[in-house]
Amino acid sequence: MTTRVTSGLDPSTVLAEVDRLRAAGDRPTLALAFCGPDQDLDVLRAALVSRGMAVVGASTAGEIADASLTEDGIALLLLDAPEDAFSVWSDRRAEGETSATVAERLGRFAADRYADPVVITFGSGLTTDGEAVVNGVQAGAGRPVTLFGGLAGDNLRMVETRVASSSDVLTDGLVGLVLDGARIETQGLATSGWQPVGVEKTVTRSEGNVVFELDGESVLDVYGDTFGIEGLRDPEASIVMDIGVQFPLSIRRDDGTSVIRAPLFPAPGTGGLVFAGGVPEGGRVRFCVPPSLDIVERVVAQASALRDRTPAPDAVLLVACKARHTALGPIAEDEVEALYRLWGAPLVGYFSYGEIGAQHGGACDFHNETCSILTLRERV
């Protein structure tokens, strides 16, 4: 399977490169498209479809193309995948529907289409419950399926995000690229490098993604006292850059794995704290602190095990948390470059508002503060 990455800061530059590749003999059938919020994703979608490609993509909080990072640019992965080895799906969330209901439809579609489906999905970043997407796809499929993807971004403006399929662009919905696992081999890994510290606490009161109490105490007081942060009870407070980036929670799962949950903002009038994903009542959690300078080495060490399973992929997809990018600063570029050099294959992705993938030895899950990697290789 021939794969190409092309990127730029405007559609004309990117599409000119697409046309050059096609003139040279490339015949891509599929495009994964990621672009910043000021780019017109619908225009880009239509241009790629008019050139004979199916499209799946999302708006971003930063784009990744091979070893390069951009902000408010465009990153494309072009593939000449067999047209019967993939299917594109999209659906909007109707009024009153949950993210799980929409995701169940995607799961049923995937299971009906292929015996061994692999689901790559992107959801609207401000309206989609990522954990519900993971659970909904699995429930709809009726069996465990490999899942990868993330939530769309808008450069932390928190105004509007978009996801794209061949047929439309949605501001409140879900898109899916379903691969035939018998034709296209995938291997994935979700890794963060965040370090849990201190003793475990119990979530003594929560509802969905809103936490009210840890060990019987107000979650706002616990956060404020632990990290010396004031003003958390201000209903107008935006704490993503204060504690969301620096001090997320690590939730211990029953299978021994853990997921990271980043706090977003206080829940008005409730004394609760809204997280970017579900935090179960009764769950065991620890605070996390920003990673040390050896994070690149630790992430690459974990990714090397993935590389050993797929040493020569046709392409690599990477969805990484924007809050993590903010916390790492320039180290984020080192991390992307190291991952690119690990395989040397075309790599494309974006910075997101939530990531979907599987940790080593664990089931697929929804994550924050994580980078999720998926390798693709056509079976021969």
Tab-separated table of C-alpha atoms in Angstrom:
chain	number	residue	atom	x	y	z
A	1	MET	CA	0.000	0.000	0.000
A	2	THR	CA	1.529	3.279	-1.110
A	3	THR	CA	1.173	6.071	1.445
A	4	ARG	CA	2.173	9.729	1.271
A	5	VAL	CA	2.124	12.578	3.770
A	6	THR	CA	1.672	16.132	2.571
A	7	SER	CA	1.205	19.264	4.643
A	8	GLY	CA	1.065	23.032	4.402
A	9	LEU	CA	-0.475	26.204	5.726
A	10	ASP	CA	-3.109	26.674	3.019
A	11	PRO	CA	-5.305	24.396	0.882
A	12	SER	CA	-3.866	25.525	-2.449
A	13	THR	CA	-0.348	24.442	-1.480
A	14	VAL	CA	-1.491	21.082	-0.156
A	15	LEU	CA	-3.786	20.339	-3.094
A	16	ALA	CA	-1.066	21.317	-5.566
A	17	GLU	CA	1.135	18.643	-4.000
A	18	VAL	CA	-1.723	16.138	-4.175
A	19	ASP	CA	-2.108	16.925	-7.885
A	20	ARG	CA	1.639	16.569	-8.432
A	21	LEU	CA	1.609	13.131	-6.813
A	22	ARG	CA	-1.357	12.053	-8.915
A	23	ALA	CA	0.315	13.322	-12.081
A	24	ALA	CA	3.368	11.244	-11.168
A	25	GLY	CA	1.246	8.106	-11.044
A	26	ASP	CA	-0.118	7.897	-7.494
A	27	ARG	CA	-3.772	6.877	-7.267
A	28	PRO	CA	-4.831	7.429	-3.653
A	29	THR	CA	-8.239	6.079	-2.738
A	30	LEU	CA	-8.356	7.372	0.840
A	31	ALA	CA	-7.298	10.554	2.629
A	32	LEU	CA	-7.023	11.241	6.342
A	33	ALA	CA	-7.253	15.016	6.712
A	34	PHE	CA	-6.444	17.087	9.792
A	35	CYS	CA	-6.531	20.885	9.826
A	36	GLY	CA	-6.661	23.850	12.174
A	37	PRO	CA	-9.919	25.627	13.049
A	38	ASP	CA	-9.282	28.530	10.671
A	39	GLN	CA	-8.984	26.163	7.707
A	40	ASP	CA	-12.142	25.285	5.759
A	41	LEU	CA	-12.413	21.556	6.364
A	42	ASP	CA	-15.456	21.274	4.110
A	43	VAL	CA	-13.653	22.834	1.141
A	44	LEU	CA	-10.709	20.500	1.707
A	45	ARG	CA	-13.049	17.510	1.995
A	46	ALA	CA	-14.829	18.370	-1.260
A	47	ALA	CA	-11.546	18.901	-3.113
A	48	LEU	CA	-10.238	15.491	-2.065
A	49	VAL	CA	-13.516	13.746	-2.910
A	50	SER	CA	-13.478	15.374	-6.361
A	51	ARG	CA	-10.051	13.788	-6.854
A	52	GLY	CA	-11.450	10.319	-6.252
A	53	MET	CA	-10.685	9.846	-2.564
A	54	ALA	CA	-12.793	8.812	0.396
A	55	VAL	CA	-12.175	11.182	3.315
A	56	VAL	CA	-12.091	11.007	7.101
A	57	GLY	CA	-10.717	13.823	9.247
A	58	ALA	CA	-11.025	16.337	12.044
A	59	SER	CA	-10.248	19.876	13.106
A	60	THR	CA	-7.274	20.099	15.424
A	61	ALA	CA	-5.349	21.841	18.160
A	62	GLY	CA	-2.206	21.358	16.079
A	63	GLU	CA	-1.172	19.124	13.190
A	64	ILE	CA	1.513	16.434	12.880
A	65	ALA	CA	3.111	15.538	9.539
A	66	ASP	CA	6.084	13.175	9.726
A	67	ALA	CA	8.442	14.932	12.186
A	68	SER	CA	6.912	18.414	11.772
A	69	LEU	CA	4.324	20.220	13.896
A	70	THR	CA	2.124	23.061	12.690
A	71	GLU	CA	-0.648	25.139	14.190
A	72	ASP	CA	-3.661	26.008	12.061
A	73	GLY	CA	-2.183	24.175	9.101
A	74	ILE	CA	-3.178	21.081	7.126
A	75	ALA	CA	-1.792	17.539	7.342
A	76	LEU	CA	-2.887	14.790	4.950
A	77	LEU	CA	-2.183	11.091	4.718
A	78	LEU	CA	-2.936	9.673	1.263
A	79	LEU	CA	-3.310	5.903	0.839
A	80	ASP	CA	-4.003	3.717	-2.188
A	81	ALA	CA	-5.817	1.178	-0.013
A	82	PRO	CA	-7.979	-1.426	-1.779
A	83	GLU	CA	-11.430	0.108	-1.978
A	84	ASP	CA	-13.107	-3.028	-0.645
A	85	ALA	CA	-10.808	-3.036	2.405
A	86	PHE	CA	-12.261	0.084	4.033
A	87	SER	CA	-15.578	1.847	4.552
A	88	VAL	CA	-16.351	5.394	5.693
A	89	TRP	CA	-19.241	6.127	8.050
A	90	SER	CA	-20.638	9.294	9.643
A	91	ASP	CA	-23.650	10.337	11.684
A	92	ARG	CA	-24.704	13.375	13.638
A	93	ARG	CA	-25.986	13.301	17.192
A	94	ALA	CA	-29.705	14.062	17.217
A	95	GLU	CA	-31.260	16.197	19.937
A	96	GLY	CA	-31.520	14.171	23.122
A	97	GLU	CA	-29.221	11.409	21.899
A	98	THR	CA	-26.173	10.299	23.815
A	99	SER	CA	-22.736	9.758	22.344
A	100	ALA	CA	-23.124	6.068	23.172
A	101	THR	CA	-26.208	5.764	20.977
A	102	VAL	CA	-24.411	7.246	17.984
A	103	ALA	CA	-21.375	5.061	18.641
A	104	GLU	CA	-23.520	1.935	18.803
A	105	ARG	CA	-24.619	2.635	15.229
A	106	LEU	CA	-20.964	2.835	14.200
A	107	GLY	CA	-20.264	-0.457	15.973
A	108	ARG	CA	-23.145	-2.211	14.205
A	109	PHE	CA	-21.986	-0.833	10.855
A	110	ALA	CA	-18.451	-2.095	11.460
A	111	ALA	CA	-19.564	-5.578	12.535
A	112	ASP	CA	-21.924	-5.890	9.572
A	113	ARG	CA	-19.258	-4.764	7.124
A	114	TYR	CA	-16.317	-6.985	8.111
A	115	ALA	CA	-15.710	-10.129	10.148
A	116	ASP	CA	-12.651	-8.534	11.789
A	117	PRO	CA	-13.228	-4.773	11.754
A	118	VAL	CA	-10.798	-2.109	12.923
A	119	VAL	CA	-12.507	1.182	13.797
A	120	ILE	CA	-10.736	4.537	13.497
A	121	THR	CA	-13.100	7.200	14.790
A	122	PHE	CA	-13.094	10.952	15.389
A	123	GLY	CA	-15.731	12.782	17.425
A	124	SER	CA	-16.716	16.405	17.882
A	125	GLY	CA	-14.441	17.602	20.651
A	126	LEU	CA	-16.834	19.717	22.718
A	127	THR	CA	-19.978	17.587	22.542
A	128	THR	CA	-18.773	13.975	22.438
A	129	ASP	CA	-18.269	11.757	25.485
A	130	GLY	CA	-15.192	9.794	24.460
A	131	GLU	CA	-15.672	7.039	27.020
A	132	ALA	CA	-19.247	6.551	25.804
A	133	VAL	CA	-17.915	6.246	22.250
A	134	VAL	CA	-15.570	3.415	23.250
A	135	ASN	CA	-18.301	1.569	25.141
A	136	GLY	CA	-20.917	2.261	22.473
A	137	VAL	CA	-18.853	0.954	19.567
A	138	GLN	CA	-18.067	-2.255	21.451
A	139	ALA	CA	-21.710	-2.700	22.447
A	140	GLY	CA	-22.941	-2.069	18.912
A	141	ALA	CA	-20.427	-4.480	17.418
A	142	GLY	CA	-21.406	-7.145	19.926
A	143	ARG	CA	-17.798	-8.171	20.386
A	144	PRO	CA	-14.444	-6.531	21.144
A	145	VAL	CA	-13.064	-4.606	18.177
A	146	THR	CA	-9.823	-2.696	17.780
A	147	LEU	CA	-10.462	1.015	18.310
A	148	PHE	CA	-8.307	4.066	17.637
A	149	GLY	CA	-8.999	7.773	17.298
A	150	GLY	CA	-9.728	10.897	19.254
A	151	LEU	CA	-11.764	14.034	19.695
A	152	ALA	CA	-11.456	17.021	17.388
A	153	GLY	CA	-9.859	20.274	18.583
A	154	ASP	CA	-10.012	24.005	17.930
A	155	ASN	CA	-6.696	25.317	19.308
A	156	LEU	CA	-8.136	25.553	22.855
A	157	ARG	CA	-10.700	28.180	21.815
A	158	MET	CA	-13.443	25.859	23.101
A	159	VAL	CA	-15.925	27.274	20.580
A	160	GLU	CA	-16.522	24.698	17.832
A	161	THR	CA	-14.833	21.566	16.533
A	162	ARG	CA	-15.529	19.632	13.334
A	163	VAL	CA	-15.200	16.110	12.001
A	164	ALA	CA	-15.329	15.165	8.331
A	165	SER	CA	-16.336	12.221	6.192
A	166	SER	CA	-16.605	11.871	2.432
A	167	SER	CA	-20.157	13.198	2.509
A	168	ASP	CA	-20.213	15.991	5.083
A	169	VAL	CA	-18.657	17.946	7.951
A	170	LEU	CA	-20.278	17.709	11.394
A	171	THR	CA	-20.010	19.947	14.453
A	172	ASP	CA	-21.839	17.464	16.695
A	173	GLY	CA	-21.296	13.939	15.514
A	174	LEU	CA	-19.006	11.029	14.882
A	175	VAL	CA	-17.123	9.790	11.828
A	176	GLY	CA	-15.541	6.412	11.341
A	177	LEU	CA	-13.049	4.743	9.056
A	178	VAL	CA	-13.678	1.005	9.294
A	179	LEU	CA	-10.869	-1.218	8.023
A	180	ASP	CA	-11.055	-4.880	7.085
A	181	GLY	CA	-8.645	-6.381	9.581
A	182	ALA	CA	-8.166	-9.380	7.320
A	183	ARG	CA	-6.726	-7.065	4.642
A	184	ILE	CA	-5.056	-4.310	6.662
A	185	GLU	CA	-3.049	-5.203	9.755
A	186	THR	CA	-3.028	-2.728	12.643
A	187	GLN	CA	-1.133	-2.538	15.928
A	188	GLY	CA	-1.697	0.149	18.536
A	189	LEU	CA	-0.442	1.643	21.777
A	190	ALA	CA	-1.582	4.431	24.102
A	191	THR	CA	1.089	5.874	26.395
A	192	SER	CA	1.373	9.021	28.509
A	193	GLY	CA	4.498	9.181	30.656
A	194	TRP	CA	2.600	11.037	33.411
A	195	GLN	CA	3.697	9.951	36.891
A	196	PRO	CA	1.137	9.175	39.640
A	197	VAL	CA	2.227	10.442	43.057
A	198	GLY	CA	0.996	10.150	46.633
A	199	VAL	CA	-1.509	7.746	48.113
A	200	GLU	CA	-4.594	6.486	46.340
A	201	LYS	CA	-7.871	8.263	47.019
A	202	THR	CA	-11.408	7.002	46.558
A	203	VAL	CA	-13.960	8.840	44.449
A	204	THR	CA	-16.731	8.966	47.024
A	205	ARG	CA	-19.170	10.954	44.900
A	206	SER	CA	-19.338	11.437	41.143
A	207	GLU	CA	-21.821	11.523	38.277
A	208	GLY	CA	-20.463	10.688	34.848
A	209	ASN	CA	-17.567	13.049	34.226
A	210	VAL	CA	-18.309	15.321	37.213
A	211	VAL	CA	-16.483	14.569	40.475
A	212	PHE	CA	-17.783	16.028	43.744
A	213	GLU	CA	-15.824	14.281	46.494
A	214	LEU	CA	-12.529	12.483	47.044
A	215	ASP	CA	-12.281	10.548	50.318
A	216	GLY	CA	-15.422	12.329	51.508
A	217	GLU	CA	-13.978	15.815	50.985
A	218	SER	CA	-14.854	18.410	48.360
A	219	VAL	CA	-12.812	17.746	45.227
A	220	LEU	CA	-12.246	21.495	44.843
A	221	ASP	CA	-10.858	21.738	48.368
A	222	VAL	CA	-8.647	18.682	47.863
A	223	TYR	CA	-7.181	20.083	44.655
A	224	GLY	CA	-6.783	23.546	46.149
A	225	ASP	CA	-5.124	22.334	49.344
A	226	THR	CA	-2.878	19.800	47.610
A	227	PHE	CA	-1.504	22.111	44.950
A	228	GLY	CA	-2.022	25.539	46.520
A	229	ILE	CA	-4.437	26.699	43.822
A	230	GLU	CA	-6.959	29.424	44.635
A	231	GLY	CA	-10.167	30.439	42.896
A	232	LEU	CA	-11.388	26.972	41.960
A	233	ARG	CA	-14.898	27.807	43.155
A	234	ASP	CA	-15.159	30.708	40.707
A	235	PRO	CA	-17.847	29.580	38.206
A	236	GLU	CA	-16.039	31.490	35.462
A	237	ALA	CA	-12.706	29.808	36.160
A	238	SER	CA	-11.049	28.010	33.272
A	239	ILE	CA	-8.603	25.661	34.918
A	240	VAL	CA	-7.420	23.685	31.914
A	241	MET	CA	-4.120	25.543	31.873
A	242	ASP	CA	-3.739	25.496	35.671
A	243	ILE	CA	-4.490	21.983	36.888
A	244	GLY	CA	-5.799	20.244	33.753
A	245	VAL	CA	-2.390	20.393	32.132
A	246	GLN	CA	-0.315	19.952	35.260
A	247	PHE	CA	-2.227	17.723	37.691
A	248	PRO	CA	-4.661	15.246	36.113
A	249	LEU	CA	-6.021	12.161	37.850
A	250	SER	CA	-4.884	8.611	37.162
A	251	ILE	CA	-7.742	6.101	37.483
A	252	ARG	CA	-6.799	2.497	38.234
A	253	ARG	CA	-8.821	0.020	36.169
A	254	ASP	CA	-9.754	-3.478	37.355
A	255	ASP	CA	-7.400	-5.041	34.785
A	256	GLY	CA	-4.408	-3.251	36.313
A	257	THR	CA	-4.124	-0.580	33.634
A	258	SER	CA	-4.841	3.080	34.286
A	259	VAL	CA	-6.288	6.002	32.369
A	260	ILE	CA	-5.635	9.705	32.787
A	261	ARG	CA	-8.466	12.188	33.291
A	262	ALA	CA	-7.837	15.933	32.991
A	263	PRO	CA	-10.038	18.411	34.910
A	264	LEU	CA	-11.599	21.109	32.726
A	265	PHE	CA	-13.685	23.537	34.799
A	266	PRO	CA	-15.872	23.777	37.928
A	267	ALA	CA	-19.453	22.556	37.536
A	268	PRO	CA	-21.508	25.729	38.185
A	269	GLY	CA	-23.417	25.732	41.449
A	270	THR	CA	-22.594	22.136	42.369
A	271	GLY	CA	-19.146	22.214	43.940
A	272	GLY	CA	-18.101	19.610	41.410
A	273	LEU	CA	-15.244	19.458	38.951
A	274	VAL	CA	-15.860	18.528	35.306
A	275	PHE	CA	-13.328	16.129	33.783
A	276	ALA	CA	-12.629	15.304	30.139
A	277	GLY	CA	-14.036	11.797	30.527
A	278	GLY	CA	-15.896	9.635	32.991
A	279	VAL	CA	-14.628	9.170	36.557
A	280	PRO	CA	-16.542	6.317	38.233
A	281	GLU	CA	-17.855	6.619	41.766
A	282	GLY	CA	-15.886	4.237	43.949
A	283	GLY	CA	-12.909	4.437	41.635
A	284	ARG	CA	-9.366	4.514	42.989
A	285	VAL	CA	-7.359	7.516	41.814
A	286	ARG	CA	-4.028	9.247	42.316
A	287	PHE	CA	-2.886	12.701	41.341
A	288	CYS	CA	-0.327	12.954	38.563
A	289	VAL	CA	2.523	15.391	38.116
A	290	PRO	CA	4.111	16.566	34.864
A	291	PRO	CA	6.617	14.157	33.385
A	292	SER	CA	10.329	14.569	33.865
A	293	LEU	CA	12.744	15.388	31.064
A	294	ASP	CA	13.253	11.705	30.272
A	295	ILE	CA	9.667	11.364	29.024
A	296	VAL	CA	10.763	11.015	25.389
A	297	GLU	CA	13.022	8.101	26.270
A	298	ARG	CA	10.257	6.408	28.268
A	299	VAL	CA	7.623	6.864	25.554
A	300	VAL	CA	9.992	5.689	22.825
A	301	ALA	CA	10.925	2.653	24.933
A	302	GLN	CA	7.255	1.660	25.097
A	303	ALA	CA	6.748	2.420	21.409
A	304	SER	CA	9.768	0.266	20.560
A	305	ALA	CA	7.829	-2.795	21.698
A	306	LEU	CA	5.137	-1.820	19.206
A	307	ARG	CA	7.783	-1.325	16.526
A	308	ASP	CA	9.074	-4.836	17.186
A	309	ARG	CA	5.614	-6.188	16.318
A	310	THR	CA	5.291	-4.044	13.166
A	311	PRO	CA	8.808	-3.107	12.041
A	312	ALA	CA	7.806	-1.942	8.548
A	313	PRO	CA	4.328	-0.376	8.534
A	314	ASP	CA	2.912	1.402	5.519
A	315	ALA	CA	1.892	4.343	7.726
A	316	VAL	CA	1.692	5.469	11.351
A	317	LEU	CA	-1.171	7.462	12.886
A	318	LEU	CA	-0.639	9.574	16.009
A	319	VAL	CA	-3.294	11.314	18.117
A	320	ALA	CA	-1.784	13.254	21.030
A	321	CYS	CA	-3.420	15.320	23.766
A	322	LYS	CA	-3.198	19.092	23.388
A	323	ALA	CA	-2.891	19.588	27.157
A	324	ARG	CA	0.031	17.175	27.127
A	325	HIS	CA	1.593	19.138	24.280
A	326	THR	CA	1.205	22.325	26.325
A	327	ALA	CA	2.808	20.762	29.400
A	328	LEU	CA	5.743	19.332	27.439
A	329	GLY	CA	6.464	22.514	25.474
A	330	PRO	CA	9.372	22.073	23.038
A	331	ILE	CA	9.851	18.493	24.230
A	332	ALA	CA	6.678	17.604	22.307
A	333	GLU	CA	8.550	18.199	19.056
A	334	ASP	CA	11.351	15.921	20.237
A	335	GLU	CA	8.812	13.229	21.054
A	336	VAL	CA	7.139	13.375	17.634
A	337	GLU	CA	10.499	13.361	15.868
A	338	ALA	CA	11.652	10.362	17.917
A	339	LEU	CA	8.479	8.428	17.098
A	340	TYR	CA	8.824	9.281	13.416
A	341	ARG	CA	12.438	8.105	13.356
A	342	LEU	CA	11.496	4.911	15.185
A	343	TRP	CA	9.649	3.643	12.113
A	344	GLY	CA	10.726	5.987	9.327
A	345	ALA	CA	7.301	5.475	7.735
A	346	PRO	CA	4.854	8.223	6.733
A	347	LEU	CA	3.346	9.565	9.967
A	348	VAL	CA	0.334	11.847	10.321
A	349	GLY	CA	-1.852	12.971	13.194
A	350	TYR	CA	-3.003	15.848	15.332
A	351	PHE	CA	-3.289	17.294	18.832
A	352	SER	CA	-6.673	16.436	20.286
A	353	TYR	CA	-9.137	16.920	23.139
A	354	GLY	CA	-9.079	13.206	24.021
A	355	GLU	CA	-7.515	10.016	22.703
A	356	ILE	CA	-8.745	6.486	22.011
A	357	GLY	CA	-6.367	3.540	22.063
A	358	ALA	CA	-5.111	0.535	23.985
A	359	GLN	CA	-2.330	0.431	26.547
A	360	HIS	CA	0.048	-2.512	26.436
A	361	GLY	CA	-1.877	-5.524	27.666
A	362	GLY	CA	-5.117	-3.585	28.138
A	363	ALA	CA	-8.392	-3.087	26.305
A	364	CYS	CA	-9.162	-0.055	24.165
A	365	ASP	CA	-10.062	2.934	26.318
A	366	PHE	CA	-10.572	6.690	26.250
A	367	HIS	CA	-7.628	8.721	27.543
A	368	ASN	CA	-6.456	12.243	28.340
A	369	GLU	CA	-2.859	13.495	28.482
A	370	THR	CA	-1.857	10.578	26.248
A	371	CYS	CA	-0.454	9.907	22.805
A	372	SER	CA	-2.144	7.083	20.938
A	373	ILE	CA	-0.281	5.351	18.111
A	374	LEU	CA	-1.620	3.056	15.383
A	375	THR	CA	0.424	1.361	12.674
A	376	LEU	CA	-1.124	0.305	9.355
A	377	ARG	CA	0.172	-2.340	6.972
A	378	GLU	CA	-1.550	-4.026	4.053
A	379	ARG	CA	-1.443	-7.800	4.378
A	380	VAL	CA	0.152	-9.597	1.442
